[in-house]
Amino acid sequence: MSRRELCSFRWDGTQWATITTSSHLEFEYKSSTANQQNTTSTVDGTIRVATFNILADCFPWFIEMVIRSAERFEWLCHGITNLNSTIIGLNEVTTTSLQQLQQCQFIRENYFITESFDENKHDRTNELKGCTNGLLSTHGCIILSKLPLIEVFAISVSGSTREAVIGKVQLGSNSENCVYFCAHHTTAYQTPKNAQLRAQQICDIVDVLQPTGLPFVIMGDLNLHYDFEDGVIIDNKFIDAWAQTHFSHIHPFNDGNQGYTFDAVKNNLIPYYIPGERRQMRLDRILFSHGFPAFVIIPCAIWEK
């Protein structure tokens, strides 16, 4: 699969400045000398990782009336502030939601981001032209990181125009402790053909990241509808963060909570835009590669309003 080099962005007080690989070291030096909080490492040695499919706002008007994107995107900024995560992967980001995220004061003060909207480049006939990295083809994935993004790139995957976006960060003060975080959104819908395609898309990412020799995380709406789709997790020796912290035999990681991230029974919004829907599924995952240099200290939780 092809790899496309990207840049990251950081608010400099007046604009979202471009951070390229060559300028990363200079930016890191300035950040450390200015003693900016949350730009080089976490204070207590812990990190919080989160993923969320924010639901795009590019649907027909009658669906938009139901999903109320303006209200959801306003909540999203508050949600990110309250969660205060170290690394966040977001799916179904559009230019509208990206602009709202970039206007959020908390995000400006705390995060590097893998995409930026440029009003000067915006073409109303082509939303993609306003995005510097070109990640939002209708909608796409982005990463927000409190840790400086040493390296950013996108990977094309089989059968999809949506790219996986990857950021490399350093954990702690040791420069040898670098890891990759990947935000991805696989092909949707519950069909055997799509299940096979989803497995291939995840393997496409593994084929690029594994040869680097660095640990990595793949997170996002992976759309694993069928139980047998967990086979791709076993085959690649992933650690499923939710399964590890809820399906164990050791307290407090043994409550058996299924962790449905698509729950038409509890989420009243779903039946409104998918009439008759009753399924409960754990579509969203955070998968750690074998040997990842960290361990879970508290059970995973559902990030919800």
Tab-separated table of C-alpha atoms in Angstrom:
chain	number	residue	atom	x	y	z
A	1	MET	CA	0.000	0.000	0.000
A	2	SER	CA	1.226	3.497	-0.783
A	3	ARG	CA	2.371	5.866	1.932
A	4	ARG	CA	1.813	9.621	1.664
A	5	GLU	CA	3.900	11.971	3.807
A	6	LEU	CA	1.957	14.692	5.637
A	7	CYS	CA	2.557	17.539	8.066
A	8	SER	CA	0.952	18.355	11.403
A	9	PHE	CA	-0.360	21.654	12.722
A	10	ARG	CA	-0.136	23.581	15.989
A	11	TRP	CA	-1.787	26.837	17.057
A	12	ASP	CA	0.902	29.521	17.432
A	13	GLY	CA	-1.319	32.204	18.927
A	14	THR	CA	-2.495	33.669	15.643
A	15	GLN	CA	-2.902	30.737	13.246
A	16	TRP	CA	-2.557	26.988	12.821
A	17	ALA	CA	1.121	26.778	11.902
A	18	THR	CA	2.427	23.941	9.751
A	19	ILE	CA	4.843	21.588	11.512
A	20	THR	CA	6.923	19.603	9.021
A	21	THR	CA	9.380	16.855	9.902
A	22	SER	CA	12.278	19.270	9.420
A	23	SER	CA	10.742	21.914	11.684
A	24	HIS	CA	9.712	19.452	14.413
A	25	LEU	CA	12.984	19.604	16.357
A	26	GLU	CA	13.026	23.400	16.283
A	27	PHE	CA	9.418	23.553	17.485
A	28	GLU	CA	10.127	21.010	20.239
A	29	TYR	CA	13.079	23.075	21.457
A	30	LYS	CA	11.031	26.268	21.574
A	31	SER	CA	8.225	24.452	23.395
A	32	SER	CA	10.536	23.043	26.066
A	33	THR	CA	12.323	26.344	26.680
A	34	ALA	CA	9.003	28.132	26.974
A	35	ASN	CA	7.877	25.404	29.390
A	36	GLN	CA	4.591	24.880	27.578
A	37	GLN	CA	2.398	22.341	29.326
A	38	ASN	CA	1.542	19.057	27.582
A	39	THR	CA	3.812	19.493	24.557
A	40	THR	CA	6.645	17.094	25.354
A	41	SER	CA	5.365	14.419	27.700
A	42	THR	CA	2.625	13.613	30.138
A	43	VAL	CA	3.240	14.770	33.679
A	44	ASP	CA	2.627	11.510	35.527
A	45	GLY	CA	3.792	9.030	32.908
A	46	THR	CA	0.278	7.932	31.943
A	47	ILE	CA	-1.479	8.477	28.652
A	48	ARG	CA	-5.156	8.411	27.779
A	49	VAL	CA	-6.139	7.207	24.315
A	50	ALA	CA	-9.594	7.772	22.821
A	51	THR	CA	-11.391	7.168	19.543
A	52	PHE	CA	-14.734	8.478	18.334
A	53	ASN	CA	-16.762	8.342	15.130
A	54	ILE	CA	-18.294	11.804	15.321
A	55	LEU	CA	-20.877	11.118	12.535
A	56	ALA	CA	-20.463	13.262	9.444
A	57	ASP	CA	-22.743	16.128	8.452
A	58	CYS	CA	-22.856	15.339	4.718
A	59	PHE	CA	-26.192	13.509	4.666
A	60	PRO	CA	-29.475	14.555	2.962
A	61	TRP	CA	-31.437	17.316	4.671
A	62	PHE	CA	-34.058	14.982	6.145
A	63	ILE	CA	-31.356	12.982	7.954
A	64	GLU	CA	-29.611	16.176	9.034
A	65	MET	CA	-32.857	17.274	10.699
A	66	VAL	CA	-32.581	14.198	12.909
A	67	ILE	CA	-28.853	14.055	13.645
A	68	ARG	CA	-28.552	17.824	14.409
A	69	SER	CA	-24.903	18.179	13.501
A	70	ALA	CA	-24.495	21.747	14.762
A	71	GLU	CA	-25.478	20.664	18.282
A	72	ARG	CA	-23.330	17.535	18.135
A	73	PHE	CA	-20.228	19.408	16.987
A	74	GLU	CA	-20.697	21.989	19.724
A	75	TRP	CA	-20.848	19.166	22.267
A	76	LEU	CA	-17.774	17.542	20.700
A	77	CYS	CA	-15.542	20.452	21.700
A	78	HIS	CA	-16.853	20.264	25.272
A	79	GLY	CA	-16.451	16.483	25.226
A	80	ILE	CA	-12.810	16.690	24.154
A	81	THR	CA	-12.154	19.300	26.838
A	82	ASN	CA	-13.741	17.200	29.586
A	83	LEU	CA	-12.088	13.969	28.463
A	84	ASN	CA	-8.651	15.607	28.338
A	85	SER	CA	-7.173	12.696	26.394
A	86	THR	CA	-3.524	12.502	25.335
A	87	ILE	CA	-4.218	11.021	21.900
A	88	ILE	CA	-7.590	11.192	20.131
A	89	GLY	CA	-8.542	9.556	16.846
A	90	LEU	CA	-11.653	10.960	15.163
A	91	ASN	CA	-13.603	9.401	12.283
A	92	GLU	CA	-16.067	10.985	9.820
A	93	VAL	CA	-14.545	14.438	10.222
A	94	THR	CA	-15.724	16.930	7.582
A	95	THR	CA	-14.526	20.438	6.806
A	96	THR	CA	-17.394	21.787	8.925
A	97	SER	CA	-16.472	19.797	12.027
A	98	LEU	CA	-12.749	20.390	11.440
A	99	GLN	CA	-13.280	24.154	11.460
A	100	GLN	CA	-15.232	23.911	14.710
A	101	LEU	CA	-12.488	21.808	16.292
A	102	GLN	CA	-9.824	24.279	15.211
A	103	GLN	CA	-11.773	27.139	16.782
A	104	CYS	CA	-11.933	25.381	20.167
A	105	GLN	CA	-9.678	27.179	22.670
A	106	PHE	CA	-8.782	23.994	24.563
A	107	ILE	CA	-7.680	22.270	21.364
A	108	ARG	CA	-5.673	25.308	20.320
A	109	GLU	CA	-3.855	25.360	23.651
A	110	ASN	CA	-3.194	21.629	23.964
A	111	TYR	CA	-3.114	19.693	20.706
A	112	PHE	CA	-1.218	19.050	17.539
A	113	ILE	CA	-3.616	18.053	14.750
A	114	THR	CA	-3.151	16.147	11.485
A	115	GLU	CA	-5.370	18.302	9.275
A	116	SER	CA	-6.047	22.005	8.917
A	117	PHE	CA	-8.687	23.996	7.086
A	118	ASP	CA	-7.352	26.946	5.090
A	119	GLU	CA	-10.025	29.486	4.153
A	120	ASN	CA	-7.726	30.964	1.507
A	121	LYS	CA	-7.586	27.644	-0.332
A	122	HIS	CA	-11.253	26.797	0.138
A	123	ASP	CA	-13.316	26.105	-2.968
A	124	ARG	CA	-17.032	25.714	-2.287
A	125	THR	CA	-17.298	23.343	-5.240
A	126	ASN	CA	-14.614	21.091	-3.742
A	127	GLU	CA	-14.411	20.901	0.053
A	128	LEU	CA	-11.184	18.884	-0.142
A	129	LYS	CA	-9.283	21.858	-1.572
A	130	GLY	CA	-9.583	23.707	1.726
A	131	CYS	CA	-7.770	20.959	3.637
A	132	THR	CA	-3.981	21.179	3.617
A	133	ASN	CA	-3.301	17.439	3.936
A	134	GLY	CA	-6.247	16.353	1.776
A	135	LEU	CA	-7.513	13.808	4.311
A	136	LEU	CA	-11.202	14.712	4.200
A	137	SER	CA	-12.561	13.249	0.974
A	138	THR	CA	-16.208	13.886	1.935
A	139	HIS	CA	-15.169	12.813	5.424
A	140	GLY	CA	-12.053	11.266	6.900
A	141	CYS	CA	-9.879	10.545	9.924
A	142	ILE	CA	-7.720	12.893	11.962
A	143	ILE	CA	-5.538	12.598	15.059
A	144	LEU	CA	-5.277	15.094	17.900
A	145	SER	CA	-2.184	14.678	20.060
A	146	LYS	CA	-0.837	16.467	23.108
A	147	LEU	CA	2.517	14.897	22.279
A	148	PRO	CA	4.443	16.400	19.352
A	149	LEU	CA	3.893	14.473	16.138
A	150	ILE	CA	7.389	13.524	15.028
A	151	GLU	CA	6.117	12.019	11.810
A	152	VAL	CA	2.734	12.041	10.048
A	153	PHE	CA	1.663	10.064	7.001
A	154	ALA	CA	-1.372	8.487	5.373
A	155	ILE	CA	-1.785	4.949	4.063
A	156	SER	CA	-4.144	4.025	1.246
A	157	VAL	CA	-6.059	0.818	1.915
A	158	SER	CA	-7.749	-1.728	-0.321
A	159	GLY	CA	-11.153	-0.834	-1.741
A	160	SER	CA	-11.523	2.568	-0.081
A	161	THR	CA	-10.866	6.227	-0.815
A	162	ARG	CA	-10.498	6.859	2.934
A	163	GLU	CA	-6.898	6.804	4.040
A	164	ALA	CA	-5.616	5.672	7.406
A	165	VAL	CA	-3.728	8.498	9.122
A	166	ILE	CA	-0.687	7.744	11.277
A	167	GLY	CA	1.233	9.855	13.766
A	168	LYS	CA	4.513	8.975	15.460
A	169	VAL	CA	5.037	10.197	19.022
A	170	GLN	CA	7.614	9.789	21.759
A	171	LEU	CA	6.439	8.368	25.086
A	172	GLY	CA	8.276	9.916	28.021
A	173	SER	CA	11.774	11.371	27.941
A	174	ASN	CA	13.543	8.476	26.203
A	175	SER	CA	13.887	9.140	22.471
A	176	GLU	CA	13.919	5.380	21.862
A	177	ASN	CA	10.343	5.041	23.166
A	178	CYS	CA	8.575	6.033	19.961
A	179	VAL	CA	5.272	4.520	18.870
A	180	TYR	CA	2.764	4.960	16.053
A	181	PHE	CA	-0.919	5.789	16.502
A	182	CYS	CA	-3.205	5.083	13.561
A	183	ALA	CA	-6.755	6.426	13.165
A	184	HIS	CA	-8.781	4.437	10.672
A	185	HIS	CA	-12.372	3.913	9.543
A	186	THR	CA	-12.894	0.668	7.648
A	187	THR	CA	-15.590	-0.125	5.090
A	188	ALA	CA	-19.052	-0.375	6.645
A	189	TYR	CA	-22.057	-2.712	6.294
A	190	GLN	CA	-22.627	-6.231	7.477
A	191	THR	CA	-21.870	-8.460	4.490
A	192	PRO	CA	-19.347	-11.315	4.180
A	193	LYS	CA	-17.649	-9.506	1.282
A	194	ASN	CA	-17.165	-6.351	3.333
A	195	ALA	CA	-15.945	-8.368	6.306
A	196	GLN	CA	-13.192	-9.778	4.112
A	197	LEU	CA	-12.374	-6.284	2.844
A	198	ARG	CA	-12.163	-4.902	6.396
A	199	ALA	CA	-9.681	-7.597	7.360
A	200	GLN	CA	-7.560	-6.731	4.326
A	201	GLN	CA	-7.674	-3.010	5.156
A	202	ILE	CA	-6.375	-3.670	8.671
A	203	CYS	CA	-3.682	-5.951	7.260
A	204	ASP	CA	-2.695	-3.200	4.796
A	205	ILE	CA	-1.896	-0.965	7.767
A	206	VAL	CA	-0.022	-3.727	9.570
A	207	ASP	CA	2.053	-4.378	6.436
A	208	VAL	CA	3.299	-0.779	6.546
A	209	LEU	CA	3.765	-0.340	10.303
A	210	GLN	CA	5.131	-3.726	11.329
A	211	PRO	CA	8.365	-3.488	9.275
A	212	THR	CA	9.272	-0.249	11.098
A	213	GLY	CA	9.976	-2.314	14.205
A	214	LEU	CA	8.085	0.169	16.395
A	215	PRO	CA	4.996	-0.615	18.503
A	216	PHE	CA	1.721	0.772	17.196
A	217	VAL	CA	-1.966	1.277	17.903
A	218	ILE	CA	-4.801	1.019	15.386
A	219	MET	CA	-7.972	2.707	16.599
A	220	GLY	CA	-11.265	3.802	15.180
A	221	ASP	CA	-14.573	2.635	13.787
A	222	LEU	CA	-13.279	-0.664	12.422
A	223	ASN	CA	-16.834	-1.855	11.689
A	224	LEU	CA	-16.256	-5.383	13.001
A	225	HIS	CA	-19.881	-6.519	12.707
A	226	TYR	CA	-19.491	-10.296	12.858
A	227	ASP	CA	-17.976	-12.220	15.777
A	228	PHE	CA	-15.658	-14.041	13.373
A	229	GLU	CA	-14.086	-10.728	12.373
A	230	ASP	CA	-12.153	-10.795	15.640
A	231	GLY	CA	-9.975	-13.303	13.807
A	232	VAL	CA	-7.968	-10.417	12.335
A	233	ILE	CA	-7.117	-9.379	15.905
A	234	ILE	CA	-5.901	-12.857	16.807
A	235	ASP	CA	-4.015	-13.357	13.537
A	236	ASN	CA	-2.063	-10.133	14.044
A	237	LYS	CA	-1.515	-10.710	17.789
A	238	PHE	CA	-3.275	-7.481	18.713
A	239	ILE	CA	-4.360	-6.645	22.233
A	240	ASP	CA	-7.966	-5.438	22.171
A	241	ALA	CA	-8.063	-2.760	24.877
A	242	TRP	CA	-11.750	-3.252	25.693
A	243	ALA	CA	-11.594	-7.041	25.784
A	244	GLN	CA	-8.486	-6.956	27.962
A	245	THR	CA	-10.139	-4.705	30.536
A	246	HIS	CA	-13.637	-6.218	30.634
A	247	PHE	CA	-13.428	-9.874	29.602
A	248	SER	CA	-10.587	-10.886	31.930
A	249	HIS	CA	-10.818	-13.133	35.004
A	250	ILE	CA	-9.090	-10.572	37.215
A	251	HIS	CA	-10.867	-7.801	39.126
A	252	PRO	CA	-11.591	-5.018	38.123
A	253	PHE	CA	-11.196	-6.154	34.513
A	254	ASN	CA	-13.877	-8.868	34.649
A	255	ASP	CA	-17.253	-7.120	34.609
A	256	GLY	CA	-18.186	-8.606	31.217
A	257	ASN	CA	-19.407	-5.251	29.873
A	258	GLN	CA	-19.899	-5.798	26.136
A	259	GLY	CA	-18.890	-2.243	25.273
A	260	TYR	CA	-21.360	-1.685	22.451
A	261	THR	CA	-20.357	1.453	20.561
A	262	PHE	CA	-23.292	1.030	18.173
A	263	ASP	CA	-26.283	0.408	20.422
A	264	ALA	CA	-29.681	0.943	18.837
A	265	VAL	CA	-31.372	-0.105	22.081
A	266	LYS	CA	-29.788	2.594	24.248
A	267	ASN	CA	-28.985	5.250	21.640
A	268	ASN	CA	-32.325	6.756	20.668
A	269	LEU	CA	-30.774	8.630	17.761
A	270	ILE	CA	-29.935	5.516	15.719
A	271	PRO	CA	-33.497	4.292	14.936
A	272	TYR	CA	-34.402	7.786	13.724
A	273	TYR	CA	-31.919	7.741	10.857
A	274	ILE	CA	-31.815	3.937	10.411
A	275	PRO	CA	-35.501	2.923	10.753
A	276	GLY	CA	-36.056	-0.473	12.348
A	277	GLU	CA	-32.456	-0.781	13.555
A	278	ARG	CA	-32.061	-2.877	16.748
A	279	ARG	CA	-28.483	-4.178	16.585
A	280	GLN	CA	-25.925	-3.823	19.379
A	281	MET	CA	-22.300	-4.041	18.176
A	282	ARG	CA	-18.791	-3.204	19.317
A	283	LEU	CA	-17.714	-1.585	16.066
A	284	ASP	CA	-15.088	0.766	17.482
A	285	ARG	CA	-11.802	-0.663	18.728
A	286	ILE	CA	-8.429	0.322	20.142
A	287	LEU	CA	-5.908	-2.351	19.164
A	288	PHE	CA	-2.381	-2.419	20.579
A	289	SER	CA	0.367	-4.260	18.750
A	290	HIS	CA	2.043	-7.182	20.506
A	291	GLY	CA	4.686	-5.901	22.916
A	292	PHE	CA	3.379	-2.339	23.136
A	293	PRO	CA	5.417	-0.605	25.914
A	294	ALA	CA	2.473	0.301	28.149
A	295	PHE	CA	-0.226	-1.441	30.146
A	296	VAL	CA	-3.770	-0.577	31.137
A	297	ILE	CA	-4.257	0.733	34.661
A	298	ILE	CA	-8.039	1.285	34.615
A	299	PRO	CA	-10.821	-0.367	32.569
A	300	CYS	CA	-11.723	1.205	29.238
A	301	ALA	CA	-14.909	3.252	29.211
A	302	ILE	CA	-17.385	4.371	26.579
A	303	TRP	CA	-16.901	8.013	25.638
A	304	GLU	CA	-20.435	9.318	25.448
A	305	LYS	CA	-22.607	12.295	26.218
